[in-house]
Tab-separated table of C-alpha atoms in Angstrom:
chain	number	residue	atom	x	y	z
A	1	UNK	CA	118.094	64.830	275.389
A	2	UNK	CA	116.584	67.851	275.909
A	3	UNK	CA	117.194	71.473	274.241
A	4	UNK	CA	115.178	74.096	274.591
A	5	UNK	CA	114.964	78.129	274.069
A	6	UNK	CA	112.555	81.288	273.611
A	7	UNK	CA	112.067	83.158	270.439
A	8	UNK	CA	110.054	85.841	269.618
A	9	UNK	CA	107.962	86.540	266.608
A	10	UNK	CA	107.163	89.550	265.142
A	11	UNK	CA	104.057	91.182	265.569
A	12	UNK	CA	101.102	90.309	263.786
A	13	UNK	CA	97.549	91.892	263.112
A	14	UNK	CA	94.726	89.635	263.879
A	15	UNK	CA	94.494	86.975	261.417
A	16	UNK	CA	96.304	83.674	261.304
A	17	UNK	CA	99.712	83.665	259.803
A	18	UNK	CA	102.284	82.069	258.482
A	19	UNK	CA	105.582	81.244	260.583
A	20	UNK	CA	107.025	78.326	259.612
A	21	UNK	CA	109.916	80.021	257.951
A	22	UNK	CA	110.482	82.284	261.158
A	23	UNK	CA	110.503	79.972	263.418
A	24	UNK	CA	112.641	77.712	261.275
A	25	UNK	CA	115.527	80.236	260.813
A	26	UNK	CA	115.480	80.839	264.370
A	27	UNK	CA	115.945	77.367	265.666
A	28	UNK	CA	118.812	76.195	264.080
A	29	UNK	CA	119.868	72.585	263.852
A	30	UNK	CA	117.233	69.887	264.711
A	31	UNK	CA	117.741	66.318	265.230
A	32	UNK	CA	117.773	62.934	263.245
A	33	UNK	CA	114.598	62.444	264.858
A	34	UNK	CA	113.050	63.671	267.781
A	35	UNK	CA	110.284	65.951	268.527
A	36	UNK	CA	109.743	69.622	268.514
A	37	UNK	CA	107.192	71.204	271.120
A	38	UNK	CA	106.562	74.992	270.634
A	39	UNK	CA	104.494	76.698	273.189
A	40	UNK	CA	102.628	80.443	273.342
A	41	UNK	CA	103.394	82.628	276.298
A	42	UNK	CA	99.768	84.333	276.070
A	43	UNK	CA	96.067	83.978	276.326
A	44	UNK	CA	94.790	85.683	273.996
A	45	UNK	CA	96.728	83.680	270.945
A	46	UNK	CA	97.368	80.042	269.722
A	47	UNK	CA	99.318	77.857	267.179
A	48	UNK	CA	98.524	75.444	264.456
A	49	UNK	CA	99.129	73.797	261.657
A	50	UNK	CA	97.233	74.347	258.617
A	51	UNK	CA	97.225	74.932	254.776
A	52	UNK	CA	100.520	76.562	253.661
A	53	UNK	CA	99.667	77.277	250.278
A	54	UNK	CA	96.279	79.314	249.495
A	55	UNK	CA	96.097	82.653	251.679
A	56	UNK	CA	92.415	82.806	251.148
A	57	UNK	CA	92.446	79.561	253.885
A	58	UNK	CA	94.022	82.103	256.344
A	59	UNK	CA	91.398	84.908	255.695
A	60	UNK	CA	88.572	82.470	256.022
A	61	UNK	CA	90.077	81.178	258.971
A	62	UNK	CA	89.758	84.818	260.485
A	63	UNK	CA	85.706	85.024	259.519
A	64	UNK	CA	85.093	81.634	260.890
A	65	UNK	CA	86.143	81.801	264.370
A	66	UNK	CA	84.794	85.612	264.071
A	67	UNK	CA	81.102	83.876	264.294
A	68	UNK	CA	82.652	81.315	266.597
A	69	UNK	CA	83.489	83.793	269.070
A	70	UNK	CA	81.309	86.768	268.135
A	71	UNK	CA	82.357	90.299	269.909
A	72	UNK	CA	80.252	92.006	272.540
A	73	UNK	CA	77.804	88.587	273.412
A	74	UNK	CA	75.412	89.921	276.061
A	75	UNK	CA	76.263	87.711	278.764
A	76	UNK	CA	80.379	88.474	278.329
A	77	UNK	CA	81.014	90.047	281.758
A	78	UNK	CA	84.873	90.106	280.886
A	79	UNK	CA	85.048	93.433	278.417
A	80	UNK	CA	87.088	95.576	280.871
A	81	UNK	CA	90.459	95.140	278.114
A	82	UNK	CA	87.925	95.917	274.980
A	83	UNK	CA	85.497	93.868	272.904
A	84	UNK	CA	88.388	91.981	271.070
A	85	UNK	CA	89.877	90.536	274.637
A	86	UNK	CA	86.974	87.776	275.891
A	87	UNK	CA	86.942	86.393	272.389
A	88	UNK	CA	90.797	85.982	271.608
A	89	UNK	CA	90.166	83.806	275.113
A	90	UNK	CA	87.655	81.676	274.105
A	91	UNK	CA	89.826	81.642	270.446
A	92	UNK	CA	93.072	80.778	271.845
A	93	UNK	CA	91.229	77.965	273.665
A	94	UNK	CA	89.513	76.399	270.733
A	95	UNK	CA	92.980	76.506	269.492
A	96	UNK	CA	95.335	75.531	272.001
A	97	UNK	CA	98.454	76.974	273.642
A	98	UNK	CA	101.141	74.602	272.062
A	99	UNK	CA	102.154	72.218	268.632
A	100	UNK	CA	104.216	69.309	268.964
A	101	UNK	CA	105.570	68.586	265.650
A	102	UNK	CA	108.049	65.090	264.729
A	103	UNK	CA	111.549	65.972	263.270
A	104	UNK	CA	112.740	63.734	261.244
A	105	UNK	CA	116.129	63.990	258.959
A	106	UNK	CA	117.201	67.147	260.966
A	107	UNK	CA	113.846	68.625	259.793
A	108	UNK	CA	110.411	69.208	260.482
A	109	UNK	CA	108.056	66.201	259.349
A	110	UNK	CA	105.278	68.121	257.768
A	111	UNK	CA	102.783	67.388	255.358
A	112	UNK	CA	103.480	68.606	251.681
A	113	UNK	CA	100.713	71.198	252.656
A	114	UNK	CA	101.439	72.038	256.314
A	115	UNK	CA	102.510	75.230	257.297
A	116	UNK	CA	102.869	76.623	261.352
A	117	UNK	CA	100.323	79.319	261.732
A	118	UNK	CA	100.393	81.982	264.673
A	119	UNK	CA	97.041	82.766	265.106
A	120	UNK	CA	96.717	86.432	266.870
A	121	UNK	CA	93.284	86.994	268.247
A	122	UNK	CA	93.957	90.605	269.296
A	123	UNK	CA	93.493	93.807	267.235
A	124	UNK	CA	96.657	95.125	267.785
A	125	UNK	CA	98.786	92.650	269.805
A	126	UNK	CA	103.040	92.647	271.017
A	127	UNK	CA	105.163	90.591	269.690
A	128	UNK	CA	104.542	86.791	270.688
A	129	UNK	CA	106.710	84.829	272.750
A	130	UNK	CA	107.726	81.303	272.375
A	131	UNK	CA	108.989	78.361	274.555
A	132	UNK	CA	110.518	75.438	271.939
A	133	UNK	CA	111.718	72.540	273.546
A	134	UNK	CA	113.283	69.836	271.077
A	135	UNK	CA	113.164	66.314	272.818
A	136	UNK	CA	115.271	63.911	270.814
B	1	UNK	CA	114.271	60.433	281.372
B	2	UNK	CA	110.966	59.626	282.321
B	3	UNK	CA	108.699	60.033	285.336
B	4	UNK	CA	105.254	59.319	285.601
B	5	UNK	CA	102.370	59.431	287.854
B	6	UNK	CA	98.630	59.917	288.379
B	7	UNK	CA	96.588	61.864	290.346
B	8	UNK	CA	93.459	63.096	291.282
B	9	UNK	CA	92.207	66.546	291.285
B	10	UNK	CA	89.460	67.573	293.654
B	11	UNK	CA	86.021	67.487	292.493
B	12	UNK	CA	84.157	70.654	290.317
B	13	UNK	CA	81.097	71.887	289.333
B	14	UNK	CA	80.653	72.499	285.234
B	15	UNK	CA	82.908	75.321	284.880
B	16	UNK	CA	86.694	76.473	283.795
B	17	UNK	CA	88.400	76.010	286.864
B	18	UNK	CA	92.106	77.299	287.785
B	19	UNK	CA	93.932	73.815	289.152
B	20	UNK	CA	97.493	75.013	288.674
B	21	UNK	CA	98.569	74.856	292.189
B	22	UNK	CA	96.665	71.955	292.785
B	23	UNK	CA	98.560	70.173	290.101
B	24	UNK	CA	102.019	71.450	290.900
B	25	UNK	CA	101.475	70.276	294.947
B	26	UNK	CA	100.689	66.917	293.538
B	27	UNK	CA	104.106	66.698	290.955
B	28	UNK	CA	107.188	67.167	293.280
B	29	UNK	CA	110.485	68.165	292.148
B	30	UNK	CA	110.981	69.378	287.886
B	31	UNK	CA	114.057	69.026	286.370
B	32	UNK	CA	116.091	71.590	285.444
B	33	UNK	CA	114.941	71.292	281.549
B	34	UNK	CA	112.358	69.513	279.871
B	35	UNK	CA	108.864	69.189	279.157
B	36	UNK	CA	105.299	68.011	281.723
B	37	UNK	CA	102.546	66.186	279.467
B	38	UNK	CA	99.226	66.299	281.582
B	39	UNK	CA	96.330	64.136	280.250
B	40	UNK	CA	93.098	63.411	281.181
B	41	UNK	CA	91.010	59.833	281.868
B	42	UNK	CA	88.017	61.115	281.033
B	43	UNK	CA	85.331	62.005	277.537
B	44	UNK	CA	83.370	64.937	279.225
B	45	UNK	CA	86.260	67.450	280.534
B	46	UNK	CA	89.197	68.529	279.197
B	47	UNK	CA	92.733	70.660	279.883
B	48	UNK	CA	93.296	73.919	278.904
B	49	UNK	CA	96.222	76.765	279.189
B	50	UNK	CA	94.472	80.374	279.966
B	51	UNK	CA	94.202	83.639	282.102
B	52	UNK	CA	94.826	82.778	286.013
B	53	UNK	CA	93.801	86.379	286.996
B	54	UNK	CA	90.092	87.576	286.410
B	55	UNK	CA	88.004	84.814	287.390
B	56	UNK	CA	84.800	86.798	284.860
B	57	UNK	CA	87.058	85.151	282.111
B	58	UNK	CA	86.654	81.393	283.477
B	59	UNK	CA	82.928	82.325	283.434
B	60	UNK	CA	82.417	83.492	280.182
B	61	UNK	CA	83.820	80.791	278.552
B	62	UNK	CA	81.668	78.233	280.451
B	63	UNK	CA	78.438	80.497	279.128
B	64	UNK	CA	80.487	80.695	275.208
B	65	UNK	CA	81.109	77.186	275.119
B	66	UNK	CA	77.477	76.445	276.440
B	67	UNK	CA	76.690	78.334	273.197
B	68	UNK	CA	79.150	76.200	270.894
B	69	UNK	CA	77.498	73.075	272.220
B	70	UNK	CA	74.193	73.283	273.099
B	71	UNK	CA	72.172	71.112	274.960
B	72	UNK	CA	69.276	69.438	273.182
B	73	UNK	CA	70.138	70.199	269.787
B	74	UNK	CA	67.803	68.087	267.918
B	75	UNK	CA	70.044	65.734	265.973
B	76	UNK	CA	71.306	64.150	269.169
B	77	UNK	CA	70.995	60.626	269.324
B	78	UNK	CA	73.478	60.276	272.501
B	79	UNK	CA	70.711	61.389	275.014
B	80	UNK	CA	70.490	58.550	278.053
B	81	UNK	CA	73.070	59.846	279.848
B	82	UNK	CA	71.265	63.176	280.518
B	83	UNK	CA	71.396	66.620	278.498
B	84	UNK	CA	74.694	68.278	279.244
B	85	UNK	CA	76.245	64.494	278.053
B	86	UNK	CA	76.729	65.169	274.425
B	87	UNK	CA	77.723	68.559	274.872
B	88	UNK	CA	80.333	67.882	277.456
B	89	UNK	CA	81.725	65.173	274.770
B	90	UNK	CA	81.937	68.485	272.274
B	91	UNK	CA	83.333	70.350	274.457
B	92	UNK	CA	86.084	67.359	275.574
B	93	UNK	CA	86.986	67.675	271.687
B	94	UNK	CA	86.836	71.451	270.827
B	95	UNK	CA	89.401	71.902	274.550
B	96	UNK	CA	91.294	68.590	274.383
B	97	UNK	CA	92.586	66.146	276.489
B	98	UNK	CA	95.847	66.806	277.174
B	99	UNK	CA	98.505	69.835	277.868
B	100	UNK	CA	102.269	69.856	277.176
B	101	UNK	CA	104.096	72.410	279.110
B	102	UNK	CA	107.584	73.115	278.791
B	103	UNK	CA	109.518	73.134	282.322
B	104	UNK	CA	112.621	75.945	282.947
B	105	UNK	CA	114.468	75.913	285.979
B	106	UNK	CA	112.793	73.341	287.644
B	107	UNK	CA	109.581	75.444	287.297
B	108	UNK	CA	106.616	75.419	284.463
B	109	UNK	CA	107.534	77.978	281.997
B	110	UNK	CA	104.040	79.342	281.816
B	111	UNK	CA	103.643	83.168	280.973
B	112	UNK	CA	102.631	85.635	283.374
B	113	UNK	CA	99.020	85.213	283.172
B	114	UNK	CA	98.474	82.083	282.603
B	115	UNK	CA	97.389	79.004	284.554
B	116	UNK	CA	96.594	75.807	284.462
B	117	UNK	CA	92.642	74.855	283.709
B	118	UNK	CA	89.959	71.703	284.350
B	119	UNK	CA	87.463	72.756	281.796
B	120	UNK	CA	84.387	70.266	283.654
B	121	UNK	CA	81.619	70.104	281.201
B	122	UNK	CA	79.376	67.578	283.106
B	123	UNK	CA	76.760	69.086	285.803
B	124	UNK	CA	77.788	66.459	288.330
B	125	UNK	CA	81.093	64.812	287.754
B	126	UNK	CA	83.337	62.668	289.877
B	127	UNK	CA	87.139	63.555	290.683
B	128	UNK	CA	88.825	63.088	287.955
B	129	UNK	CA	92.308	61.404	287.457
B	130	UNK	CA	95.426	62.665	285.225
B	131	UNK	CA	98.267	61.188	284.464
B	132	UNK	CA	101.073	63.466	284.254
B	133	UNK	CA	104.236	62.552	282.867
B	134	UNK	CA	107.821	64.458	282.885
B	135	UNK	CA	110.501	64.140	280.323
B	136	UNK	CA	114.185	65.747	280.939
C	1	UNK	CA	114.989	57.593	273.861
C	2	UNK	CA	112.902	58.263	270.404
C	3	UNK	CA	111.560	55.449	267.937
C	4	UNK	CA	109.515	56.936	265.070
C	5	UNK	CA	107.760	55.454	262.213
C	6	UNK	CA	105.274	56.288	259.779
C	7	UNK	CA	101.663	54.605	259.498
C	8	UNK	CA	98.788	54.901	256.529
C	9	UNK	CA	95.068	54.446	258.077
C	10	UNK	CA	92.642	52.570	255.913
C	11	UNK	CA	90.212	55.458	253.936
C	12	UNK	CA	87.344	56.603	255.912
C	13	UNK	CA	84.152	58.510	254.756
C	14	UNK	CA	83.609	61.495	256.328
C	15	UNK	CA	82.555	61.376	260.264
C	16	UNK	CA	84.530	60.255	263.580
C	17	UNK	CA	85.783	57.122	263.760
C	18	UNK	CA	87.433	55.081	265.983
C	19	UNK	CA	90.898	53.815	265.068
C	20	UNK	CA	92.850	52.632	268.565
C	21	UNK	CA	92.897	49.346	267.546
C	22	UNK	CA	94.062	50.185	263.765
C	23	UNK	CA	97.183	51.934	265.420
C	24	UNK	CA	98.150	49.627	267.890
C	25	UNK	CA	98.655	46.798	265.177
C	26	UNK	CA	100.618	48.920	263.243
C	27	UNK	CA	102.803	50.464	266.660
C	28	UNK	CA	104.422	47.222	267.638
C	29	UNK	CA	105.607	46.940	271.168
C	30	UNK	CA	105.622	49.985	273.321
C	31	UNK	CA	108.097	50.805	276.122
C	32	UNK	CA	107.239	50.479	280.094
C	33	UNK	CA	106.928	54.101	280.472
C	34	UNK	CA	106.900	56.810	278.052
C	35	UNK	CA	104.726	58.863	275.654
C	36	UNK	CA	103.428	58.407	272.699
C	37	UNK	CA	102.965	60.951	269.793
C	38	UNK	CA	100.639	60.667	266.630
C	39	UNK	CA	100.742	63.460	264.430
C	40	UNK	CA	98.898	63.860	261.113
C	41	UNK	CA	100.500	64.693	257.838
C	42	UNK	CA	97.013	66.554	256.128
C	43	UNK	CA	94.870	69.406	257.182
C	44	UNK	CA	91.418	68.544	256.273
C	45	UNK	CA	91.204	65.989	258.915
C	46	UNK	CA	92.415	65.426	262.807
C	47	UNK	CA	93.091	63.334	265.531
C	48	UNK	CA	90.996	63.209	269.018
C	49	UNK	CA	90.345	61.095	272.029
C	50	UNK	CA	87.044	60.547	272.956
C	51	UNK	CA	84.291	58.104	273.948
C	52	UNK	CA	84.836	54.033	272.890
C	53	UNK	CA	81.412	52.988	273.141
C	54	UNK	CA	78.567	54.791	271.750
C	55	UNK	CA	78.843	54.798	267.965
C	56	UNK	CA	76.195	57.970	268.083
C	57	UNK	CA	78.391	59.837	270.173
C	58	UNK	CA	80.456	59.680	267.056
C	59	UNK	CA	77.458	60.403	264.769
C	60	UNK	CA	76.303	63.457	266.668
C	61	UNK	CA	80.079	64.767	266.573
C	62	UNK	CA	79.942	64.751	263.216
C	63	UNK	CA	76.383	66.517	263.662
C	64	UNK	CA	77.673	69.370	265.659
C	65	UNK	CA	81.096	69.993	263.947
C	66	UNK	CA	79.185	70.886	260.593
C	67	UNK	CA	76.986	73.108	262.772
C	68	UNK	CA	79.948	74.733	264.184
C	69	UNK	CA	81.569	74.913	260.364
C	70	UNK	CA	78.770	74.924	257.927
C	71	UNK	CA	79.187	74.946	254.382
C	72	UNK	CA	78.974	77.718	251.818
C	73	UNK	CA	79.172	80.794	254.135
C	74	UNK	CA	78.750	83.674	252.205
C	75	UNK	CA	82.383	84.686	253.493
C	76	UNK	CA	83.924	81.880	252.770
C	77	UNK	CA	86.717	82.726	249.920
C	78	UNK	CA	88.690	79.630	249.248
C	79	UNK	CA	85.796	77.445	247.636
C	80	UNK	CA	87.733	76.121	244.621
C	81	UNK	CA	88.111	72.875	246.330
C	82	UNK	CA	84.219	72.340	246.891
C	83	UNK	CA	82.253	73.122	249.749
C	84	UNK	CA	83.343	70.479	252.494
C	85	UNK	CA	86.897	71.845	252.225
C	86	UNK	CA	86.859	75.176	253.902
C	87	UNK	CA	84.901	74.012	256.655
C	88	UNK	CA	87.328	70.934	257.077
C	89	UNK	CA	90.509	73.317	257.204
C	90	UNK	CA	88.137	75.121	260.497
C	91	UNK	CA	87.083	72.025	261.531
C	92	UNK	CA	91.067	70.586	261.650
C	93	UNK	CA	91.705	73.537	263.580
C	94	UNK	CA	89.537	72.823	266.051
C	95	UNK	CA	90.915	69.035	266.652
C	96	UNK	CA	94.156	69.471	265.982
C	97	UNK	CA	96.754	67.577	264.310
C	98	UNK	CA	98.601	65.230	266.805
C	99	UNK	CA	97.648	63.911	270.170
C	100	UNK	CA	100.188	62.604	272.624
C	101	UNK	CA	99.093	59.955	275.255
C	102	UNK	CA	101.041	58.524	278.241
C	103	UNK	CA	102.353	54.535	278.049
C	104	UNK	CA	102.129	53.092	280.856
C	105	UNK	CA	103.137	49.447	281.430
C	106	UNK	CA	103.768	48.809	277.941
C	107	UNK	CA	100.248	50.160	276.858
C	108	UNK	CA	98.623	53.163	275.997
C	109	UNK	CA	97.150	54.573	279.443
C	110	UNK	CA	93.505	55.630	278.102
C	111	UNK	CA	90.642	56.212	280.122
C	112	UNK	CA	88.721	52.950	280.225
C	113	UNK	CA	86.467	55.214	278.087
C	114	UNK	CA	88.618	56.401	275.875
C	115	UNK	CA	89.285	55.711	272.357
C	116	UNK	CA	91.706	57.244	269.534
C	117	UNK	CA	89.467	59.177	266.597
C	118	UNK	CA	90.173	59.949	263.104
C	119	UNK	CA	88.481	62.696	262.115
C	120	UNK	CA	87.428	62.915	258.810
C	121	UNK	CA	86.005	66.275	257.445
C	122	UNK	CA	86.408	65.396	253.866
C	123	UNK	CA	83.056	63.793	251.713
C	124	UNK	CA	85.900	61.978	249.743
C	125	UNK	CA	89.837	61.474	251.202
C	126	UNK	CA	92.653	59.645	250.557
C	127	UNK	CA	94.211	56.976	253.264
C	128	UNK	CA	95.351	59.636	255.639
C	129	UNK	CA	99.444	58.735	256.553
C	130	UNK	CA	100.360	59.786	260.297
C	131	UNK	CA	103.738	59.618	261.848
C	132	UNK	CA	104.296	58.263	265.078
C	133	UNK	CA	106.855	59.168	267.720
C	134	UNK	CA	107.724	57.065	270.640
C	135	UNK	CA	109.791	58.787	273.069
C	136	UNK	CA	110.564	56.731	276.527
């Protein structure tokens, strides 16, 4: 059985952030067990799952795939949408486009410390759509 | 439900390369609902969801990720099968091997600009074989 | 159809390692045709498909994933859990926490390169539990 919706988030400044609860209240009731697939309409932002607890995880987050994907690399011939654009690409790559996540109990099976993040590459980015599909 | 199939792409040079229409020719009908899982045979490429416009992004991510994995880095031990081996292997992980892509209308609910890519991190690589698999 | 159960891996150190066969005795029998989801319950450590062979492709992996995250970066702000834990949070970001792979014929349908990883980005872990989802 298959159900399966959009949502949007709200917007975000670049970082990586927090959604579980958002994206919770807007799903409604899961399954006994199943699977939940959530999927980002853009290219220039991912999802994952990561720490839930310590913000400072987020924040470091941000730096690290800053020197992963450093702004304004000499041989970046892609700069035409400003010097954020070519490396939320190569970002939302390294993170991917989608989470599948089990449900179990009518709820998400998560580690004790496992949060959804939306990670927004972009400076100053619109609200983020979603695809979820629950398979159960 | 579940279909499944393999197939074979056409064969690329090291690059990001947009296959989306190459894939969808190859799949047939969708359903009306549900969800395509596309995953790769192979160590030394990978899948990918990104921009399907301006090919200048396709090519700076080969040259970024040429930077995240260098060849020749001298702790390699994994050398005999040539320099862009271990690398490609890298690459396979930092990209991944498989894509999940939720399907709307008997159509892949991708958004606007995205697309479909074979991220081919060898110099000189053979076709290379998917298996694709619907559920509804 | 769905059939989920949880599974505990035997402690690794840190490093790639290959644990196909470690899941398979613990999945049982698999269905004709489906897919198979294994999703981990921590975020200092990932999942990945990649080479079955070498053991120093797994070795240099472990080489060029501290590159890519070092240690101590004079950024990094969430240090209270030592210095391997930031960069495994980065580094679990980059893998990603759950693979899915297509059953075919009963069996997982891997490359005949192509090998399940743990990867372990902590110096010192805990048995790392995953939860499994069938769905055919």
């Amino acid at each position: 059985m298959v159900r399966q919706f959009e949502m949007t988030l709200a917007p975000f400044k670049k970082g990586f952030h927090l959604v579980t609860s958002q994206i919770l209240k807007q799903i409604g009731q899961l399954p006994d067990s199943g699977l939940i697939h959530i999927f980002i309409l853009h290219t220039s932002a991912g999802l994952a799952v990561n720490e839930n607890a310590d913000p400072t995880v987020r924040a470091d987050l941000d730096g690290a795939f800053d020197v992963l994907a450093p702004e304004n690399q000499p041989f970046y011939r892609h700069t035409v949408e400003g010097p954020d654009d070519m490396p939320a690409h190569i970002k939302s790559i390294l993170v991917g486009s989608s989470l599948s996540i089990p449900v179990t109990g009518g709820r998400l099976n998560l580690g004790t410390w496992q949060g959804i993040y939306l990670c927004e590459f972009r400076e100053s980015a619109p609200a983020r759509r979603l695809v979820v599909t629950v398979l159960c």
